[in-house]
Structures are given as C-alpha cells and as structure tokens.
Amino acid sequence: MTELIAFFSRGDENYVDGEIKTLETGNTEVVAGVIQKLTGAELFKIEPLKEYSKDYNECIAQAQSDQMQNVRPELKAYPESIEPYEAIYLGFPNYWGTMPMAVFTFLEHFDFTGKIIRPFCTHEGSGMADCLHDLINLCPDAKVEEGLVINGSRVYKSCKEIEDWVAAVGKIS
C-alpha cells in the first residue's frame, strides 16, 4: 500500500508538561518520524506561508485568532497529488479542541474520496477532542480510522505505543 505522512508540527517554544519549553523538533514531527521509520511512507510537512511566532504566547494568540475567525492560512507548498496514496497518516497537535487551521487548508485542497485517513494527534491533556468529528466532516467520502493520541511530553517514550498502533491500522486496511 502506498502511504503518505502529512503533518503539522512546530518547534520553538511549546507548552510541555505544565511549562513553556523550547523544542528543537515539534512533538508531532517526532511522532511522524517514528511512523516514517516503521512504514517507509513519504513525509510531507504542512507549513503555513506566514509562520507562527517562535514565542509561545504570541504563537497561541495568532493560532487562536485564526481559529476564531475560521481563517484558512495559505500553505508554503502541497504535495503534487494525493492520487497515488491509498492511506494518509495525518498528524497535528490539538489546538483548542481541533486541528490547526493549516491542516484544514491542506484537507480542503484535495479530494479524499476513497482514501484512508489515519489521524495522529499530540496534546497536553485534551486528547483528540473534536478532531475526528471535524475530519469526518471535511472528508466525508474518506475512511477515517481510529486515531492515535500521544501526550506531547511523552513522545520520546511512546515508540512502542506508536509501533502497536501502526501495526494495528495496517492490519485493518
């Protein structure tokens, strides 16, 4: 099966384990890298053209404003096509109960009819929240599988959990 790992992730200052910490690599990108090693799938990073601030408080203000105004930020790039992919692993941090608005932009750019979407989410206590509901509404003709939820502060300790999930969803399809 031909697979793609599309993910949104942000390093710099992040809220981790109750503190603001600077991350060289965002938590969702860490999980995407583990999935890539397990599957050999191609990686694609979803990046807004206008980057979020490196400062955590400014970043969350920008991201929350985008969400409240239902903004679809322009992206730096898109994969040429998703046609060759049967399954798409879709990764994102939970932003106020849903996906970052850049992920909405990515999803609305393509037709996911007949595709399998395997969501994975990093969070600091809110889990998947409304992400699956929003994903199903955006991609009604795709098969949205049960997602993987990883606490951001535990990404480096979650390799076995990620491996088990990848093995399980691979058997489903």
PDB file of C-alpha atoms in Angstrom:
ATOM      1  CA  MET A   1       0.000   0.000   0.000  1.00  0.00           C
ATOM      2  CA  THR A   2       1.290   3.442  -0.916  1.00  0.00           C
ATOM      3  CA  GLU A   3       1.163   5.805   2.065  1.00  0.00           C
ATOM      4  CA  LEU A   4       1.839   9.450   2.864  1.00  0.00           C
ATOM      5  CA  ILE A   5       2.508  11.031   6.243  1.00  0.00           C
ATOM      6  CA  ALA A   6       1.244  14.632   6.185  1.00  0.00           C
ATOM      7  CA  PHE A   7       1.740  16.525   9.424  1.00  0.00           C
ATOM      8  CA  PHE A   8       1.714  19.942  11.018  1.00  0.00           C
ATOM      9  CA  SER A   9       4.236  20.482  13.778  1.00  0.00           C
ATOM     10  CA  ARG A  10       6.001  23.390  15.374  1.00  0.00           C
ATOM     11  CA  GLY A  11       9.238  23.509  17.313  1.00  0.00           C
ATOM     12  CA  ASP A  12      10.376  26.612  19.194  1.00  0.00           C
ATOM     13  CA  GLU A  13       8.582  27.491  22.448  1.00  0.00           C
ATOM     14  CA  ASN A  14       5.854  24.981  23.331  1.00  0.00           C
ATOM     15  CA  TYR A  15       3.747  24.142  26.357  1.00  0.00           C
ATOM     16  CA  VAL A  16       5.085  20.817  27.641  1.00  0.00           C
ATOM     17  CA  ASP A  17       4.338  19.166  30.970  1.00  0.00           C
ATOM     18  CA  GLY A  18       2.994  22.361  32.506  1.00  0.00           C
ATOM     19  CA  GLU A  19       5.914  24.553  31.406  1.00  0.00           C
ATOM     20  CA  ILE A  20       6.968  26.532  28.377  1.00  0.00           C
ATOM     21  CA  LYS A  21       9.965  24.772  26.856  1.00  0.00           C
ATOM     22  CA  THR A  22      11.938  25.289  23.677  1.00  0.00           C
ATOM     23  CA  LEU A  23      11.796  22.274  21.377  1.00  0.00           C
ATOM     24  CA  GLU A  24      14.209  21.776  18.506  1.00  0.00           C
ATOM     25  CA  THR A  25      11.659  19.491  16.815  1.00  0.00           C
ATOM     26  CA  GLY A  26       7.908  19.701  17.396  1.00  0.00           C
ATOM     27  CA  ASN A  27       6.228  16.763  19.125  1.00  0.00           C
ATOM     28  CA  THR A  28       4.038  15.834  16.159  1.00  0.00           C
ATOM     29  CA  GLU A  29       7.098  15.802  13.888  1.00  0.00           C
ATOM     30  CA  VAL A  30       8.790  13.368  16.289  1.00  0.00           C
ATOM     31  CA  VAL A  31       5.796  11.008  16.027  1.00  0.00           C
ATOM     32  CA  ALA A  32       5.714  11.429  12.225  1.00  0.00           C
ATOM     33  CA  GLY A  33       9.382  10.423  12.083  1.00  0.00           C
ATOM     34  CA  VAL A  34       8.719   7.244  14.070  1.00  0.00           C
ATOM     35  CA  ILE A  35       5.812   6.360  11.751  1.00  0.00           C
ATOM     36  CA  GLN A  36       8.036   7.021   8.740  1.00  0.00           C
ATOM     37  CA  LYS A  37      10.708   4.638  10.063  1.00  0.00           C
ATOM     38  CA  LEU A  38       8.076   1.949  10.659  1.00  0.00           C
ATOM     39  CA  THR A  39       6.258   2.305   7.336  1.00  0.00           C
ATOM     40  CA  GLY A  40       8.700   3.805   4.848  1.00  0.00           C
ATOM     41  CA  ALA A  41       5.923   6.248   3.887  1.00  0.00           C
ATOM     42  CA  GLU A  42       6.777   9.586   2.327  1.00  0.00           C
ATOM     43  CA  LEU A  43       6.797  12.592   4.707  1.00  0.00           C
ATOM     44  CA  PHE A  44       5.160  15.938   3.950  1.00  0.00           C
ATOM     45  CA  LYS A  45       5.224  18.799   6.454  1.00  0.00           C
ATOM     46  CA  ILE A  46       2.193  21.110   6.344  1.00  0.00           C
ATOM     47  CA  GLU A  47       3.588  24.629   6.773  1.00  0.00           C
ATOM     48  CA  PRO A  48       1.708  27.923   6.684  1.00  0.00           C
ATOM     49  CA  LEU A  49       3.253  30.567   4.443  1.00  0.00           C
ATOM     50  CA  LYS A  50       3.145  33.020   7.354  1.00  0.00           C
ATOM     51  CA  GLU A  51       4.923  31.158  10.144  1.00  0.00           C
ATOM     52  CA  TYR A  52       3.754  31.336  13.713  1.00  0.00           C
ATOM     53  CA  SER A  53       5.891  33.270  16.163  1.00  0.00           C
ATOM     54  CA  LYS A  54       8.697  31.405  17.931  1.00  0.00           C
ATOM     55  CA  ASP A  55       7.366  32.895  21.185  1.00  0.00           C
ATOM     56  CA  TYR A  56       4.764  30.567  22.710  1.00  0.00           C
ATOM     57  CA  ASN A  57       2.337  33.255  23.910  1.00  0.00           C
ATOM     58  CA  GLU A  58       2.420  35.122  20.592  1.00  0.00           C
ATOM     59  CA  CYS A  59       2.018  31.824  18.726  1.00  0.00           C
ATOM     60  CA  ILE A  60      -1.077  30.774  20.643  1.00  0.00           C
ATOM     61  CA  ALA A  61      -2.596  34.242  20.196  1.00  0.00           C
ATOM     62  CA  GLN A  62      -2.033  34.000  16.412  1.00  0.00           C
ATOM     63  CA  ALA A  63      -3.339  30.431  16.204  1.00  0.00           C
ATOM     64  CA  GLN A  64      -6.382  31.130  18.366  1.00  0.00           C
ATOM     65  CA  SER A  65      -7.221  34.230  16.313  1.00  0.00           C
ATOM     66  CA  ASP A  66      -7.029  32.125  13.115  1.00  0.00           C
ATOM     67  CA  GLN A  67      -9.364  29.551  14.651  1.00  0.00           C
ATOM     68  CA  MET A  68     -11.872  32.092  15.990  1.00  0.00           C
ATOM     69  CA  GLN A  69     -12.010  33.801  12.575  1.00  0.00           C
ATOM     70  CA  ASN A  70     -12.096  30.439  10.752  1.00  0.00           C
ATOM     71  CA  VAL A  71      -9.042  31.501   8.701  1.00  0.00           C
ATOM     72  CA  ARG A  72      -7.534  29.125   6.168  1.00  0.00           C
ATOM     73  CA  PRO A  73      -3.856  30.158   6.059  1.00  0.00           C
ATOM     74  CA  GLU A  74      -2.044  29.853   2.765  1.00  0.00           C
ATOM     75  CA  LEU A  75       0.466  26.999   2.772  1.00  0.00           C
ATOM     76  CA  LYS A  76       4.080  27.082   1.552  1.00  0.00           C
ATOM     77  CA  ALA A  77       3.513  24.028  -0.637  1.00  0.00           C
ATOM     78  CA  TYR A  78       1.343  20.985  -1.279  1.00  0.00           C
ATOM     79  CA  PRO A  79       2.156  17.505  -2.473  1.00  0.00           C
ATOM     80  CA  GLU A  80       1.785  17.430  -6.257  1.00  0.00           C
ATOM     81  CA  SER A  81      -1.096  14.980  -5.841  1.00  0.00           C
ATOM     82  CA  ILE A  82      -2.538  12.588  -3.284  1.00  0.00           C
ATOM     83  CA  GLU A  83      -3.814  10.310  -6.038  1.00  0.00           C
ATOM     84  CA  PRO A  84      -1.005   7.731  -5.682  1.00  0.00           C
ATOM     85  CA  TYR A  85      -1.629   7.301  -1.946  1.00  0.00           C
ATOM     86  CA  GLU A  86      -4.139   4.810  -0.617  1.00  0.00           C
ATOM     87  CA  ALA A  87      -3.621   5.857   3.001  1.00  0.00           C
ATOM     88  CA  ILE A  88      -2.648   9.159   4.561  1.00  0.00           C
ATOM     89  CA  TYR A  89      -1.333   9.368   8.115  1.00  0.00           C
ATOM     90  CA  LEU A  90      -2.402  12.848   9.205  1.00  0.00           C
ATOM     91  CA  GLY A  91      -0.592  14.360  12.193  1.00  0.00           C
ATOM     92  CA  PHE A  92      -1.263  17.508  14.171  1.00  0.00           C
ATOM     93  CA  PRO A  93      -1.227  18.957  17.682  1.00  0.00           C
ATOM     94  CA  ASN A  94      -4.630  19.585  19.252  1.00  0.00           C
ATOM     95  CA  TYR A  95      -5.304  23.333  19.134  1.00  0.00           C
ATOM     96  CA  TRP A  96      -8.310  24.264  21.291  1.00  0.00           C
ATOM     97  CA  GLY A  97     -10.174  21.032  20.618  1.00  0.00           C
ATOM     98  CA  THR A  98      -9.436  20.652  16.919  1.00  0.00           C
ATOM     99  CA  MET A  99      -6.705  20.666  14.282  1.00  0.00           C
ATOM    100  CA  PRO A 100      -4.574  23.720  13.467  1.00  0.00           C
ATOM    101  CA  MET A 101      -6.176  25.784  10.706  1.00  0.00           C
ATOM    102  CA  ALA A 102      -3.295  24.963   8.331  1.00  0.00           C
ATOM    103  CA  VAL A 103      -4.462  21.323   8.457  1.00  0.00           C
ATOM    104  CA  PHE A 104      -7.958  22.452   7.423  1.00  0.00           C
ATOM    105  CA  THR A 105      -6.353  24.281   4.457  1.00  0.00           C
ATOM    106  CA  PHE A 106      -4.467  21.106   3.479  1.00  0.00           C
ATOM    107  CA  LEU A 107      -7.559  18.886   3.736  1.00  0.00           C
ATOM    108  CA  GLU A 108      -9.762  21.274   1.741  1.00  0.00           C
ATOM    109  CA  HIS A 109      -7.181  21.386  -1.076  1.00  0.00           C
ATOM    110  CA  PHE A 110      -7.610  17.716  -2.036  1.00  0.00           C
ATOM    111  CA  ASP A 111     -10.372  15.210  -2.735  1.00  0.00           C
ATOM    112  CA  PHE A 112     -10.004  12.384  -0.215  1.00  0.00           C
ATOM    113  CA  THR A 113     -12.741  10.198  -1.731  1.00  0.00           C
ATOM    114  CA  GLY A 114     -11.835   6.548  -1.229  1.00  0.00           C
ATOM    115  CA  LYS A 115      -8.702   7.372   0.777  1.00  0.00           C
ATOM    116  CA  ILE A 116      -7.913   6.022   4.232  1.00  0.00           C
ATOM    117  CA  ILE A 117      -7.027   8.717   6.771  1.00  0.00           C
ATOM    118  CA  ARG A 118      -5.117   7.630   9.874  1.00  0.00           C
ATOM    119  CA  PRO A 119      -5.030  10.609  12.249  1.00  0.00           C
ATOM    120  CA  PHE A 120      -2.450  11.022  14.989  1.00  0.00           C
ATOM    121  CA  CYS A 121      -2.568  13.830  17.484  1.00  0.00           C
ATOM    122  CA  THR A 122      -0.255  15.235  20.129  1.00  0.00           C
ATOM    123  CA  HIS A 123      -1.710  17.116  23.076  1.00  0.00           C
ATOM    124  CA  GLU A 124      -1.087  18.255  26.630  1.00  0.00           C
ATOM    125  CA  GLY A 125      -4.281  16.968  28.197  1.00  0.00           C
ATOM    126  CA  SER A 126      -7.094  17.472  25.699  1.00  0.00           C
ATOM    127  CA  GLY A 127      -6.702  14.274  23.675  1.00  0.00           C
ATOM    128  CA  MET A 128      -8.337  14.079  20.238  1.00  0.00           C
ATOM    129  CA  ALA A 129     -11.359  16.237  21.344  1.00  0.00           C
ATOM    130  CA  ASP A 130     -13.356  17.233  18.195  1.00  0.00           C
ATOM    131  CA  CYS A 131     -10.588  16.391  15.719  1.00  0.00           C
ATOM    132  CA  LEU A 132     -12.160  13.157  14.423  1.00  0.00           C
ATOM    133  CA  HIS A 133     -15.571  14.805  14.067  1.00  0.00           C
ATOM    134  CA  ASP A 134     -14.034  17.720  12.137  1.00  0.00           C
ATOM    135  CA  LEU A 135     -12.004  15.341   9.976  1.00  0.00           C
ATOM    136  CA  ILE A 136     -15.080  13.276   9.056  1.00  0.00           C
ATOM    137  CA  ASN A 137     -16.991  16.459   8.177  1.00  0.00           C
ATOM    138  CA  LEU A 138     -14.138  17.698   5.970  1.00  0.00           C
ATOM    139  CA  CYS A 139     -13.555  14.337   4.262  1.00  0.00           C
ATOM    140  CA  PRO A 140     -16.962  12.603   4.234  1.00  0.00           C
ATOM    141  CA  ASP A 141     -16.022  10.184   1.444  1.00  0.00           C
ATOM    142  CA  ALA A 142     -12.799   9.011   3.103  1.00  0.00           C
ATOM    143  CA  LYS A 143     -12.448   6.202   5.609  1.00  0.00           C
ATOM    144  CA  VAL A 144     -11.266   7.923   8.806  1.00  0.00           C
ATOM    145  CA  GLU A 145      -9.735   5.325  11.099  1.00  0.00           C
ATOM    146  CA  GLU A 146      -9.398   5.457  14.859  1.00  0.00           C
ATOM    147  CA  GLY A 147      -6.619   7.843  15.708  1.00  0.00           C
ATOM    148  CA  LEU A 148      -3.531   7.709  17.853  1.00  0.00           C
ATOM    149  CA  VAL A 149      -3.344  10.208  20.701  1.00  0.00           C
ATOM    150  CA  ILE A 150       0.043  10.905  22.308  1.00  0.00           C
ATOM    151  CA  ASN A 151       0.713  13.257  25.194  1.00  0.00           C
ATOM    152  CA  GLY A 152       3.301  15.681  23.815  1.00  0.00           C
ATOM    153  CA  SER A 153       5.543  15.454  26.829  1.00  0.00           C
ATOM    154  CA  ARG A 154       5.741  11.660  26.319  1.00  0.00           C
ATOM    155  CA  VAL A 155       6.555  11.455  22.592  1.00  0.00           C
ATOM    156  CA  TYR A 156      10.068  10.149  23.192  1.00  0.00           C
ATOM    157  CA  LYS A 157       8.680   7.436  25.486  1.00  0.00           C
ATOM    158  CA  SER A 158       5.875   6.385  23.107  1.00  0.00           C
ATOM    159  CA  CYS A 159       7.694   4.361  20.436  1.00  0.00           C
ATOM    160  CA  LYS A 160       6.025   1.084  21.483  1.00  0.00           C
ATOM    161  CA  GLU A 161       2.575   2.694  21.508  1.00  0.00           C
ATOM    162  CA  ILE A 162       3.199   4.167  18.042  1.00  0.00           C
ATOM    163  CA  GLU A 163       4.523   0.834  16.765  1.00  0.00           C
ATOM    164  CA  ASP A 164       1.457  -1.028  18.106  1.00  0.00           C
ATOM    165  CA  TRP A 165      -0.925   1.493  16.513  1.00  0.00           C
ATOM    166  CA  VAL A 166       0.820   1.374  13.130  1.00  0.00           C
ATOM    167  CA  ALA A 167       0.724  -2.435  13.213  1.00  0.00           C
ATOM    168  CA  ALA A 168      -2.988  -2.403  14.136  1.00  0.00           C
ATOM    169  CA  VAL A 169      -4.118   0.081  11.480  1.00  0.00           C
ATOM    170  CA  GLY A 170      -2.009  -1.692   8.874  1.00  0.00           C
ATOM    171  CA  LYS A 171      -3.970  -4.889   9.544  1.00  0.00           C
ATOM    172  CA  ILE A 172      -7.344  -3.110   9.319  1.00  0.00           C
ATOM    173  CA  SER A 173      -6.934  -1.933   5.746  1.00  0.00           C
TER     174      SER A 173
END
